[in-house]
Amino acid sequence: MTAPKKLYIKTYGCQMNVYDSERMSEALGGQGYVETQSPDDADMILLNTCHIREKAAEKVYSELGRFKGLKADKPDLKIGVAGCVAQAEGEEIMRRQPLVDLVVGPQSYHRLPEMEAKAGAGEKVLDTDFPEEDKFEQLKRRPKAKRGPTAFLTVQEGCDKFCAFCVVPYTRGAEVSRPADRILREAEDLVERGVREITLLGQNVNAYHGAGADGDTTLAQLIWQLDKIDGLERIRFTTSHPNDMMDDLIEAHGTCAKLMPYLHLPVQAGSDKILKRMNRAHTAESYLRLIERIRAARPDILISGDFIVGFPEETEADFQATLDLVEQVKYGTAYSFKYSTRPGTPAAERAQVDPKEADDRLQRLQALLTRQQREVQDSMVGREVGVLFEKPGRFAGQMVGKSDYLHAVHVADCDAAVGDLRRVRILSSGTNSLAGELIG
């Protein structure tokens, strides 16, 4: 029997890339590959890249440079670059790093098996097309191997919003939603393999409008269809745009028991001038009114957000408007970044904020967000929550899982198994986690 070939995948960035990496691994499994946790013994290395963060491409080139010795020792080693940097850089990757054998964009990875065969024959292979065929339908059905209790499931890709700072419309393309029946079929397969919680993914997930039996299906309608799957206990979704938070989705947060009380709803800034320059198409006031409506439907919901500070032309008064908005919303968790230019985006050509001022603003914003996160976390002490246990903890008898609100929770002397959904009383709040005890 021929020994299986080994595949090492390093995943950068968002949850969608995590999902894509799983599907790439499955696609190459048909070519005899099994995953390995180390590049040192791999027969193929794939970097599944993200283009959102600062100097993303340069970080990929630096990572590729570390593989020169491996390639020299093992000439048959195949090295590939996938994802959004692959889409943005294309042939330039092979020109700058000749050790790369294949480059594949995020819409073409269903073609990896034929690309791998060509690379094995000594060809250099590039595919950054936006193919007409549905990549999800071209991929084989997921194998029935046992899975952990949580899984990501991509339902929508691409974005039509064209925010001035963002490369997603250029690297992922226009908004495309998967047909509802195919999502439901994949969700049922995941549940059969042990999954109890599914997070629906999309660059702009609440713009989902997949084909259904009676016309286009909204995200809320899809959630209600998923709600009917026996064995699926929890549903989440990310990432959303405020302008696509429709009435039926707000209502679902108050009426669908399986939809968890956690919502990631990026605002990016609190200044209307900056929001307009970002091309966000919402105002601070409209965002605040939206939060009010969501909390009226589900008062205990935990709100998460994204912020960019130091956006071109941002003044201290603009930044203060962001702080004011944060004070009003009271985020349970949030992600904040200093603006960095993305070549080809409108904001890259504008006058930039002094880096020292941007650094100072980021530190001030993060201090406020950290305080709010800790306050929300501390407020959980004494409450009873559901916890889906995902893995053993660091100590004997300890188990770790996620609460309804996505807080990490650890329980000592715990008789729960991986995949169990149990009620837990929260006893204490740590820096980034909660401690509790099983009830009953």
Short mmCIF file of C-alpha atoms in Angstrom, two decimals:
data_model
loop_
_atom_site.label_atom_id
_atom_site.label_comp_id
_atom_site.label_asym_id
_atom_site.label_seq_id
_atom_site.Cartn_x
_atom_site.Cartn_y
_atom_site.Cartn_z
CA MET A 1 0.00 0.00 0.00
CA THR A 2 1.32 3.45 -0.96
CA ALA A 3 1.91 5.72 2.01
CA PRO A 4 -0.38 8.77 1.99
CA LYS A 5 1.08 12.09 0.94
CA LYS A 6 1.13 14.76 3.63
CA LEU A 7 -0.48 18.19 3.32
CA TYR A 8 0.36 21.16 5.53
CA ILE A 9 -2.07 24.11 5.41
CA LYS A 10 -1.39 27.37 7.22
CA THR A 11 -4.51 29.51 7.49
CA TYR A 12 -4.48 33.28 7.90
CA GLY A 13 -7.33 35.64 8.69
CA CYS A 14 -11.06 35.13 8.94
CA GLN A 15 -13.30 32.19 9.77
CA MET A 16 -14.15 31.90 6.09
CA ASN A 17 -10.52 31.01 5.41
CA VAL A 18 -10.77 28.32 8.11
CA TYR A 19 -13.77 26.87 6.26
CA ASP A 20 -11.96 27.17 2.90
CA SER A 21 -8.91 25.37 4.29
CA GLU A 22 -11.11 22.48 5.43
CA ARG A 23 -12.58 22.19 1.95
CA MET A 24 -9.13 22.37 0.30
CA SER A 25 -7.95 19.55 2.53
CA GLU A 26 -11.01 17.50 1.60
CA ALA A 27 -10.48 18.22 -2.12
CA LEU A 28 -6.87 17.05 -1.94
CA GLY A 29 -7.83 14.04 0.17
CA GLY A 30 -9.04 12.48 -3.07
CA GLN A 31 -5.47 12.80 -4.38
CA GLY A 32 -4.14 10.75 -1.47
CA TYR A 33 -3.24 13.58 0.93
CA VAL A 34 -3.68 13.57 4.70
CA GLU A 35 -3.06 16.63 6.84
CA THR A 36 0.07 17.09 8.92
CA GLN A 37 0.70 19.69 11.62
CA SER A 38 4.26 20.44 10.51
CA PRO A 39 5.65 21.71 7.21
CA ASP A 40 8.84 19.73 7.83
CA ASP A 41 7.35 16.38 6.76
CA ALA A 42 4.89 17.72 4.17
CA ASP A 43 4.71 16.76 0.51
CA MET A 44 2.63 19.86 -0.18
CA ILE A 45 2.48 23.17 1.66
CA LEU A 46 -0.47 25.53 1.15
CA LEU A 47 -0.65 29.03 2.57
CA ASN A 48 -4.30 30.13 2.66
CA THR A 49 -3.84 33.88 2.86
CA CYS A 50 -5.75 36.98 3.96
CA HIS A 51 -5.32 40.47 2.47
CA ILE A 52 -7.06 42.49 5.18
CA ARG A 53 -4.22 43.20 7.59
CA GLU A 54 -1.27 45.54 7.11
CA LYS A 55 1.53 44.33 4.82
CA ALA A 56 -0.32 41.07 4.22
CA ALA A 57 1.52 40.26 0.98
CA GLU A 58 4.95 40.95 2.48
CA LYS A 59 4.19 38.60 5.37
CA VAL A 60 3.36 35.86 2.88
CA TYR A 61 6.61 36.40 0.98
CA SER A 62 8.51 36.27 4.27
CA GLU A 63 6.79 33.00 5.18
CA LEU A 64 7.61 31.54 1.78
CA GLY A 65 11.27 32.45 2.28
CA ARG A 66 11.37 30.17 5.31
CA PHE A 67 10.57 27.19 3.08
CA LYS A 68 13.64 27.54 0.85
CA GLY A 69 15.62 25.05 2.91
CA LEU A 70 12.77 22.52 2.86
CA LYS A 71 12.49 22.82 -0.91
CA ALA A 72 16.24 22.39 -1.31
CA ASP A 73 16.21 19.23 0.82
CA LYS A 74 13.05 17.87 -0.84
CA PRO A 75 12.86 18.99 -4.49
CA ASP A 76 9.53 17.19 -5.00
CA LEU A 77 7.88 19.31 -2.29
CA LYS A 78 5.04 21.34 -3.80
CA ILE A 79 4.31 24.81 -2.42
CA GLY A 80 1.11 26.71 -3.12
CA VAL A 81 -0.42 30.05 -2.21
CA ALA A 82 -4.21 30.30 -1.93
CA GLY A 83 -6.72 32.88 -0.74
CA CYS A 84 -6.97 36.63 -1.10
CA VAL A 85 -3.26 37.49 -1.41
CA ALA A 86 -3.08 34.89 -4.20
CA GLN A 87 -6.01 36.62 -5.90
CA ALA A 88 -4.45 40.08 -5.50
CA GLU A 89 -0.85 39.22 -6.38
CA GLY A 90 -1.37 36.45 -8.96
CA GLU A 91 1.66 35.72 -11.14
CA GLU A 92 3.77 38.20 -9.17
CA ILE A 93 4.03 35.58 -6.40
CA MET A 94 5.81 33.13 -8.69
CA ARG A 95 8.03 35.87 -10.06
CA ARG A 96 9.16 36.96 -6.58
CA GLN A 97 9.30 33.44 -5.13
CA PRO A 98 10.17 30.88 -7.85
CA LEU A 99 9.83 28.05 -5.31
CA VAL A 100 6.01 28.45 -5.52
CA ASP A 101 4.42 25.80 -7.74
CA LEU A 102 0.79 26.89 -7.74
CA VAL A 103 -1.29 29.98 -7.01
CA VAL A 104 -5.06 29.67 -6.59
CA GLY A 105 -7.66 32.31 -5.77
CA PRO A 106 -10.49 31.81 -3.27
CA GLN A 107 -13.08 31.17 -6.00
CA SER A 108 -11.09 28.43 -7.75
CA TYR A 109 -9.88 26.05 -5.05
CA HIS A 110 -12.28 23.33 -6.21
CA ARG A 111 -9.78 22.97 -9.09
CA LEU A 112 -6.94 22.09 -6.71
CA PRO A 113 -6.84 18.37 -7.63
CA GLU A 114 -6.13 19.07 -11.32
CA MET A 115 -3.75 21.88 -10.36
CA GLU A 116 -1.87 19.52 -8.04
CA ALA A 117 -1.57 16.97 -10.86
CA LYS A 118 -0.10 19.58 -13.20
CA ALA A 119 2.30 20.79 -10.51
CA GLY A 120 3.33 17.16 -9.93
CA ALA A 121 4.22 16.97 -13.62
CA GLY A 122 6.50 19.98 -13.26
CA GLU A 123 4.20 22.76 -14.42
CA LYS A 124 3.76 26.12 -12.75
CA VAL A 125 0.01 26.55 -12.24
CA LEU A 126 -1.97 29.79 -11.80
CA ASP A 127 -5.75 30.09 -11.39
CA THR A 128 -7.21 33.35 -10.12
CA ASP A 129 -10.35 33.31 -12.26
CA PHE A 130 -13.87 33.94 -11.06
CA PRO A 131 -15.31 30.77 -12.66
CA GLU A 132 -18.93 30.46 -13.70
CA GLU A 133 -19.37 27.06 -12.07
CA ASP A 134 -20.35 26.84 -8.40
CA LYS A 135 -17.20 25.78 -6.57
CA PHE A 136 -19.26 24.30 -3.72
CA GLU A 137 -21.12 22.00 -6.11
CA GLN A 138 -17.86 20.97 -7.79
CA LEU A 139 -16.42 19.86 -4.45
CA LYS A 140 -17.16 16.35 -3.30
CA ARG A 141 -19.64 15.80 -0.45
CA ARG A 142 -17.92 16.11 2.88
CA PRO A 143 -16.61 12.78 4.18
CA LYS A 144 -18.52 11.25 7.09
CA ALA A 145 -15.60 11.35 9.52
CA LYS A 146 -16.45 12.41 13.07
CA ARG A 147 -16.27 16.16 13.69
CA GLY A 148 -15.97 18.35 16.75
CA PRO A 149 -19.12 19.94 18.17
CA THR A 150 -18.75 23.25 16.28
CA ALA A 151 -18.33 24.02 12.58
CA PHE A 152 -18.25 26.91 10.13
CA LEU A 153 -20.48 26.85 7.06
CA THR A 154 -20.06 29.40 4.26
CA VAL A 155 -23.40 30.59 2.88
CA GLN A 156 -22.39 33.80 1.08
CA GLU A 157 -19.23 35.19 -0.46
CA GLY A 158 -18.09 38.51 -1.85
CA CYS A 159 -19.31 42.04 -1.20
CA ASP A 160 -20.97 44.80 -3.20
CA LYS A 161 -20.50 47.55 -0.61
CA PHE A 162 -17.07 48.84 -1.77
CA CYS A 163 -16.01 50.39 1.52
CA ALA A 164 -13.15 52.76 0.74
CA PHE A 165 -10.64 50.85 2.91
CA CYS A 166 -11.48 47.28 1.84
CA VAL A 167 -10.09 44.89 -0.77
CA VAL A 168 -12.78 42.20 -0.41
CA PRO A 169 -14.81 43.19 -3.52
CA TYR A 170 -11.61 42.85 -5.55
CA THR A 171 -10.31 39.59 -4.05
CA ARG A 172 -13.60 37.76 -3.34
CA GLY A 173 -15.74 39.34 -6.05
CA ALA A 174 -19.40 40.33 -6.10
CA GLU A 175 -21.93 39.03 -3.59
CA VAL A 176 -22.98 35.46 -4.30
CA SER A 177 -25.33 33.42 -2.12
CA ARG A 178 -25.47 29.63 -2.10
CA PRO A 179 -28.84 27.94 -2.73
CA ALA A 180 -30.66 27.17 0.51
CA ASP A 181 -31.11 23.46 -0.18
CA ARG A 182 -27.36 22.94 -0.60
CA ILE A 183 -26.64 24.72 2.68
CA LEU A 184 -29.26 22.62 4.47
CA ARG A 185 -27.81 19.43 3.00
CA GLU A 186 -24.31 20.36 4.17
CA ALA A 187 -25.62 21.32 7.61
CA GLU A 188 -27.39 17.95 7.94
CA ASP A 189 -24.15 16.19 6.98
CA LEU A 190 -22.27 18.14 9.66
CA VAL A 191 -24.84 17.25 12.33
CA GLU A 192 -24.64 13.57 11.36
CA ARG A 193 -20.89 13.82 12.04
CA GLY A 194 -21.34 15.21 15.56
CA VAL A 195 -21.65 18.98 15.04
CA ARG A 196 -24.08 20.70 17.42
CA GLU A 197 -23.32 24.36 16.64
CA ILE A 198 -22.97 25.92 13.19
CA THR A 199 -21.71 29.42 12.43
CA LEU A 200 -22.95 30.71 9.09
CA LEU A 201 -20.25 32.66 7.27
CA GLY A 202 -20.19 35.40 4.69
CA GLN A 203 -18.23 38.55 3.94
CA ASN A 204 -21.64 40.21 4.22
CA VAL A 205 -23.66 37.34 5.61
CA ASN A 206 -26.90 39.17 6.36
CA ALA A 207 -27.14 40.13 2.68
CA TYR A 208 -27.75 36.43 2.02
CA HIS A 209 -30.43 35.83 -0.62
CA GLY A 210 -29.94 32.25 -1.77
CA ALA A 211 -32.33 30.54 -4.13
CA GLY A 212 -35.09 28.61 -2.38
CA ALA A 213 -38.18 26.61 -3.31
CA ASP A 214 -40.38 29.73 -3.24
CA GLY A 215 -37.91 32.35 -4.51
CA ASP A 216 -34.96 33.97 -2.78
CA THR A 217 -34.40 33.00 0.86
CA THR A 218 -33.37 35.60 3.43
CA LEU A 219 -30.86 34.84 6.16
CA ALA A 220 -33.66 34.77 8.73
CA GLN A 221 -35.65 32.29 6.63
CA LEU A 222 -32.53 30.14 6.27
CA ILE A 223 -32.02 30.21 10.05
CA TRP A 224 -35.60 29.04 10.61
CA GLN A 225 -35.03 26.15 8.17
CA LEU A 226 -31.84 25.20 10.02
CA ASP A 227 -33.80 25.41 13.27
CA LYS A 228 -35.76 22.33 12.15
CA ILE A 229 -32.68 20.07 11.94
CA ASP A 230 -32.73 17.58 14.82
CA GLY A 231 -29.44 17.54 16.69
CA LEU A 232 -28.45 21.07 15.69
CA GLU A 233 -28.63 23.01 18.95
CA ARG A 234 -27.00 26.35 18.18
CA ILE A 235 -26.87 28.76 15.23
CA ARG A 236 -24.62 31.80 14.85
CA PHE A 237 -23.67 34.03 11.90
CA THR A 238 -20.91 36.49 11.00
CA THR A 239 -20.02 39.07 9.62
CA SER A 240 -22.93 41.49 9.16
CA HIS A 241 -23.42 44.96 7.68
CA PRO A 242 -25.78 47.37 9.47
CA ASN A 243 -27.61 48.20 6.22
CA ASP A 244 -28.63 44.55 5.73
CA MET A 245 -30.02 43.94 9.22
CA MET A 246 -33.59 43.33 8.07
CA ASP A 247 -36.73 43.20 10.22
CA ASP A 248 -37.15 39.41 9.99
CA LEU A 249 -33.56 38.87 11.15
CA ILE A 250 -34.02 41.21 14.12
CA GLU A 251 -37.22 39.36 15.00
CA ALA A 252 -35.47 35.98 14.76
CA HIS A 253 -33.10 37.04 17.53
CA GLY A 254 -36.07 37.32 19.83
CA THR A 255 -38.01 34.24 18.72
CA CYS A 256 -35.60 31.55 17.49
CA ALA A 257 -34.27 29.66 20.52
CA LYS A 258 -31.38 28.13 18.57
CA LEU A 259 -30.09 31.54 17.39
CA MET A 260 -27.54 32.54 20.00
CA PRO A 261 -27.65 35.95 21.75
CA TYR A 262 -24.45 37.23 20.13
CA LEU A 263 -24.21 39.60 17.17
CA HIS A 264 -21.09 40.91 15.44
CA LEU A 265 -22.20 44.17 13.80
CA PRO A 266 -19.26 46.37 12.68
CA VAL A 267 -19.75 50.13 12.68
CA GLN A 268 -16.09 51.12 11.96
CA ALA A 269 -16.41 54.75 13.19
CA GLY A 270 -18.71 57.09 15.09
CA SER A 271 -18.23 60.19 12.95
CA ASP A 272 -20.72 60.68 10.11
CA LYS A 273 -18.06 62.52 8.11
CA ILE A 274 -15.68 59.57 8.36
CA LEU A 275 -18.45 57.02 7.73
CA LYS A 276 -19.31 58.86 4.51
CA ARG A 277 -15.65 58.96 3.46
CA MET A 278 -15.50 55.21 4.21
CA ASN A 279 -18.56 54.71 1.96
CA ARG A 280 -20.33 52.88 4.76
CA ALA A 281 -23.79 54.20 3.75
CA HIS A 282 -25.04 54.40 7.34
CA THR A 283 -24.77 57.06 10.02
CA ALA A 284 -23.88 56.83 13.68
CA GLU A 285 -27.49 57.65 14.56
CA SER A 286 -28.95 54.97 12.28
CA TYR A 287 -26.55 52.43 13.80
CA LEU A 288 -27.55 53.39 17.35
CA ARG A 289 -31.26 53.14 16.50
CA LEU A 290 -30.60 49.72 14.97
CA ILE A 291 -28.90 48.54 18.17
CA GLU A 292 -31.95 49.74 20.12
CA ARG A 293 -34.27 47.66 17.92
CA ILE A 294 -32.07 44.57 18.23
CA ARG A 295 -31.93 44.88 22.02
CA ALA A 296 -35.68 45.40 22.16
CA ALA A 297 -36.04 42.03 20.42
CA ARG A 298 -33.38 40.32 22.58
CA PRO A 299 -32.45 42.40 25.65
CA ASP A 300 -29.59 40.15 26.77
CA ILE A 301 -27.84 40.05 23.37
CA LEU A 302 -24.06 40.61 23.42
CA ILE A 303 -22.97 43.10 20.73
CA SER A 304 -19.56 42.85 19.10
CA GLY A 305 -18.04 45.32 16.64
CA ASP A 306 -15.12 46.43 14.47
CA PHE A 307 -13.39 49.81 14.50
CA ILE A 308 -10.79 51.55 12.34
CA VAL A 309 -8.95 54.52 13.86
CA GLY A 310 -6.70 56.95 12.04
CA PHE A 311 -8.71 56.74 8.81
CA PRO A 312 -7.60 59.43 6.32
CA GLU A 313 -8.79 62.90 7.36
CA GLU A 314 -9.93 61.73 10.81
CA THR A 315 -9.67 64.60 13.30
CA GLU A 316 -9.64 64.41 17.09
CA ALA A 317 -13.30 65.48 17.04
CA ASP A 318 -14.10 62.60 14.66
CA PHE A 319 -12.33 60.19 16.96
CA GLN A 320 -14.20 61.56 19.97
CA ALA A 321 -17.44 60.75 18.13
CA THR A 322 -16.27 57.13 17.93
CA LEU A 323 -15.60 57.07 21.68
CA ASP A 324 -19.06 58.58 22.29
CA LEU A 325 -20.71 55.86 20.19
CA VAL A 326 -18.82 53.12 22.04
CA GLU A 327 -19.96 54.57 25.37
CA GLN A 328 -23.58 54.42 24.22
CA VAL A 329 -23.49 50.89 22.76
CA LYS A 330 -21.45 49.15 25.50
CA TYR A 331 -19.81 46.37 23.52
CA GLY A 332 -19.30 42.93 24.99
CA THR A 333 -16.30 42.45 22.74
CA ALA A 334 -14.80 44.33 19.80
CA TYR A 335 -11.90 44.40 17.37
CA SER A 336 -10.04 47.64 16.68
CA PHE A 337 -7.28 48.44 14.23
CA LYS A 338 -5.18 51.34 13.07
CA TYR A 339 -5.93 52.19 9.44
CA SER A 340 -3.39 50.89 6.94
CA THR A 341 -3.49 51.47 3.20
CA ARG A 342 -4.55 48.81 0.71
CA PRO A 343 -3.25 49.43 -2.81
CA GLY A 344 -6.08 49.94 -5.27
CA THR A 345 -8.63 51.11 -2.70
CA PRO A 346 -9.90 54.73 -2.76
CA ALA A 347 -8.67 55.57 0.74
CA ALA A 348 -5.08 54.66 -0.16
CA GLU A 349 -4.79 57.84 -2.24
CA ARG A 350 -5.90 60.24 0.52
CA ALA A 351 -3.96 62.26 3.06
CA GLN A 352 -2.97 59.99 5.92
CA VAL A 353 -3.24 60.68 9.66
CA ASP A 354 0.02 61.07 11.55
CA PRO A 355 0.99 57.53 12.73
CA LYS A 356 1.71 58.71 16.29
CA GLU A 357 -1.75 60.27 16.55
CA ALA A 358 -3.31 57.09 15.16
CA ASP A 359 -1.38 54.97 17.68
CA ASP A 360 -2.53 57.18 20.55
CA ARG A 361 -6.16 56.97 19.43
CA LEU A 362 -5.99 53.20 19.08
CA GLN A 363 -4.65 52.82 22.61
CA ARG A 364 -7.41 55.04 24.01
CA LEU A 365 -10.13 53.18 22.12
CA GLN A 366 -8.80 49.78 23.12
CA ALA A 367 -8.66 50.83 26.77
CA LEU A 368 -12.36 51.78 26.61
CA LEU A 369 -13.34 48.58 24.76
CA THR A 370 -11.36 46.44 27.21
CA ARG A 371 -13.13 48.07 30.16
CA GLN A 372 -16.53 47.43 28.57
CA GLN A 373 -15.64 43.83 27.75
CA ARG A 374 -14.60 43.23 31.35
CA GLU A 375 -17.78 44.85 32.69
CA VAL A 376 -19.97 42.63 30.51
CA GLN A 377 -17.96 39.57 31.47
CA ASP A 378 -18.12 40.40 35.19
CA SER A 379 -21.91 40.84 34.90
CA MET A 380 -22.16 37.14 34.01
CA VAL A 381 -21.10 36.06 37.52
CA GLY A 382 -24.03 34.42 39.28
CA ARG A 383 -25.95 33.79 36.07
CA GLU A 384 -26.87 30.41 34.61
CA VAL A 385 -25.86 29.88 30.98
CA GLY A 386 -25.70 27.08 28.46
CA VAL A 387 -22.20 25.84 27.70
CA LEU A 388 -21.26 23.63 24.75
CA PHE A 389 -18.14 21.74 25.85
CA GLU A 390 -15.45 21.57 23.19
CA LYS A 391 -12.29 20.16 24.78
CA PRO A 392 -10.54 19.16 28.01
CA GLY A 393 -8.91 21.97 29.97
CA ARG A 394 -5.33 22.32 31.14
CA PHE A 395 -6.04 20.64 34.46
CA ALA A 396 -7.23 17.15 35.32
CA GLY A 397 -11.01 16.91 35.31
CA GLN A 398 -11.43 20.36 33.75
CA MET A 399 -13.55 20.94 30.60
CA VAL A 400 -13.74 24.06 28.43
CA GLY A 401 -16.55 25.30 26.22
CA LYS A 402 -18.39 28.34 24.93
CA SER A 403 -21.40 30.00 26.52
CA ASP A 404 -24.47 31.19 24.63
CA TYR A 405 -22.73 34.59 24.52
CA LEU A 406 -19.49 33.12 23.09
CA HIS A 407 -17.56 33.53 26.33
CA ALA A 408 -14.96 30.85 27.03
CA VAL A 409 -16.06 28.93 30.15
CA HIS A 410 -14.04 26.36 32.10
CA VAL A 411 -15.50 24.00 34.69
CA ALA A 412 -13.46 22.01 37.22
CA ASP A 413 -14.37 18.47 38.33
CA CYS A 414 -16.56 18.27 35.26
CA ASP A 415 -18.28 15.06 34.14
CA ALA A 416 -19.36 16.56 30.79
CA ALA A 417 -17.97 15.09 27.57
CA VAL A 418 -16.93 16.88 24.40
CA GLY A 419 -20.15 17.81 22.58
CA ASP A 420 -22.31 17.98 25.69
CA LEU A 421 -24.52 21.06 26.08
CA ARG A 422 -25.02 21.66 29.82
CA ARG A 423 -26.29 24.36 32.16
CA VAL A 424 -23.54 26.10 34.11
CA ARG A 425 -23.61 28.63 36.94
CA ILE A 426 -20.87 31.25 36.50
CA LEU A 427 -18.74 31.60 39.63
CA SER A 428 -15.98 34.02 38.58
CA SER A 429 -14.67 36.17 35.76
CA GLY A 430 -11.05 36.06 34.62
CA THR A 431 -9.13 38.10 32.07
CA ASN A 432 -10.54 36.38 28.99
CA SER A 433 -12.72 33.60 30.38
CA LEU A 434 -15.31 32.62 32.93
CA ALA A 435 -15.27 29.84 35.52
CA GLY A 436 -18.39 27.94 36.51
CA GLU A 437 -19.96 24.84 37.94
CA LEU A 438 -22.39 22.36 36.45
CA ILE A 439 -25.99 22.67 37.60
CA GLY A 440 -27.38 19.27 38.46
#
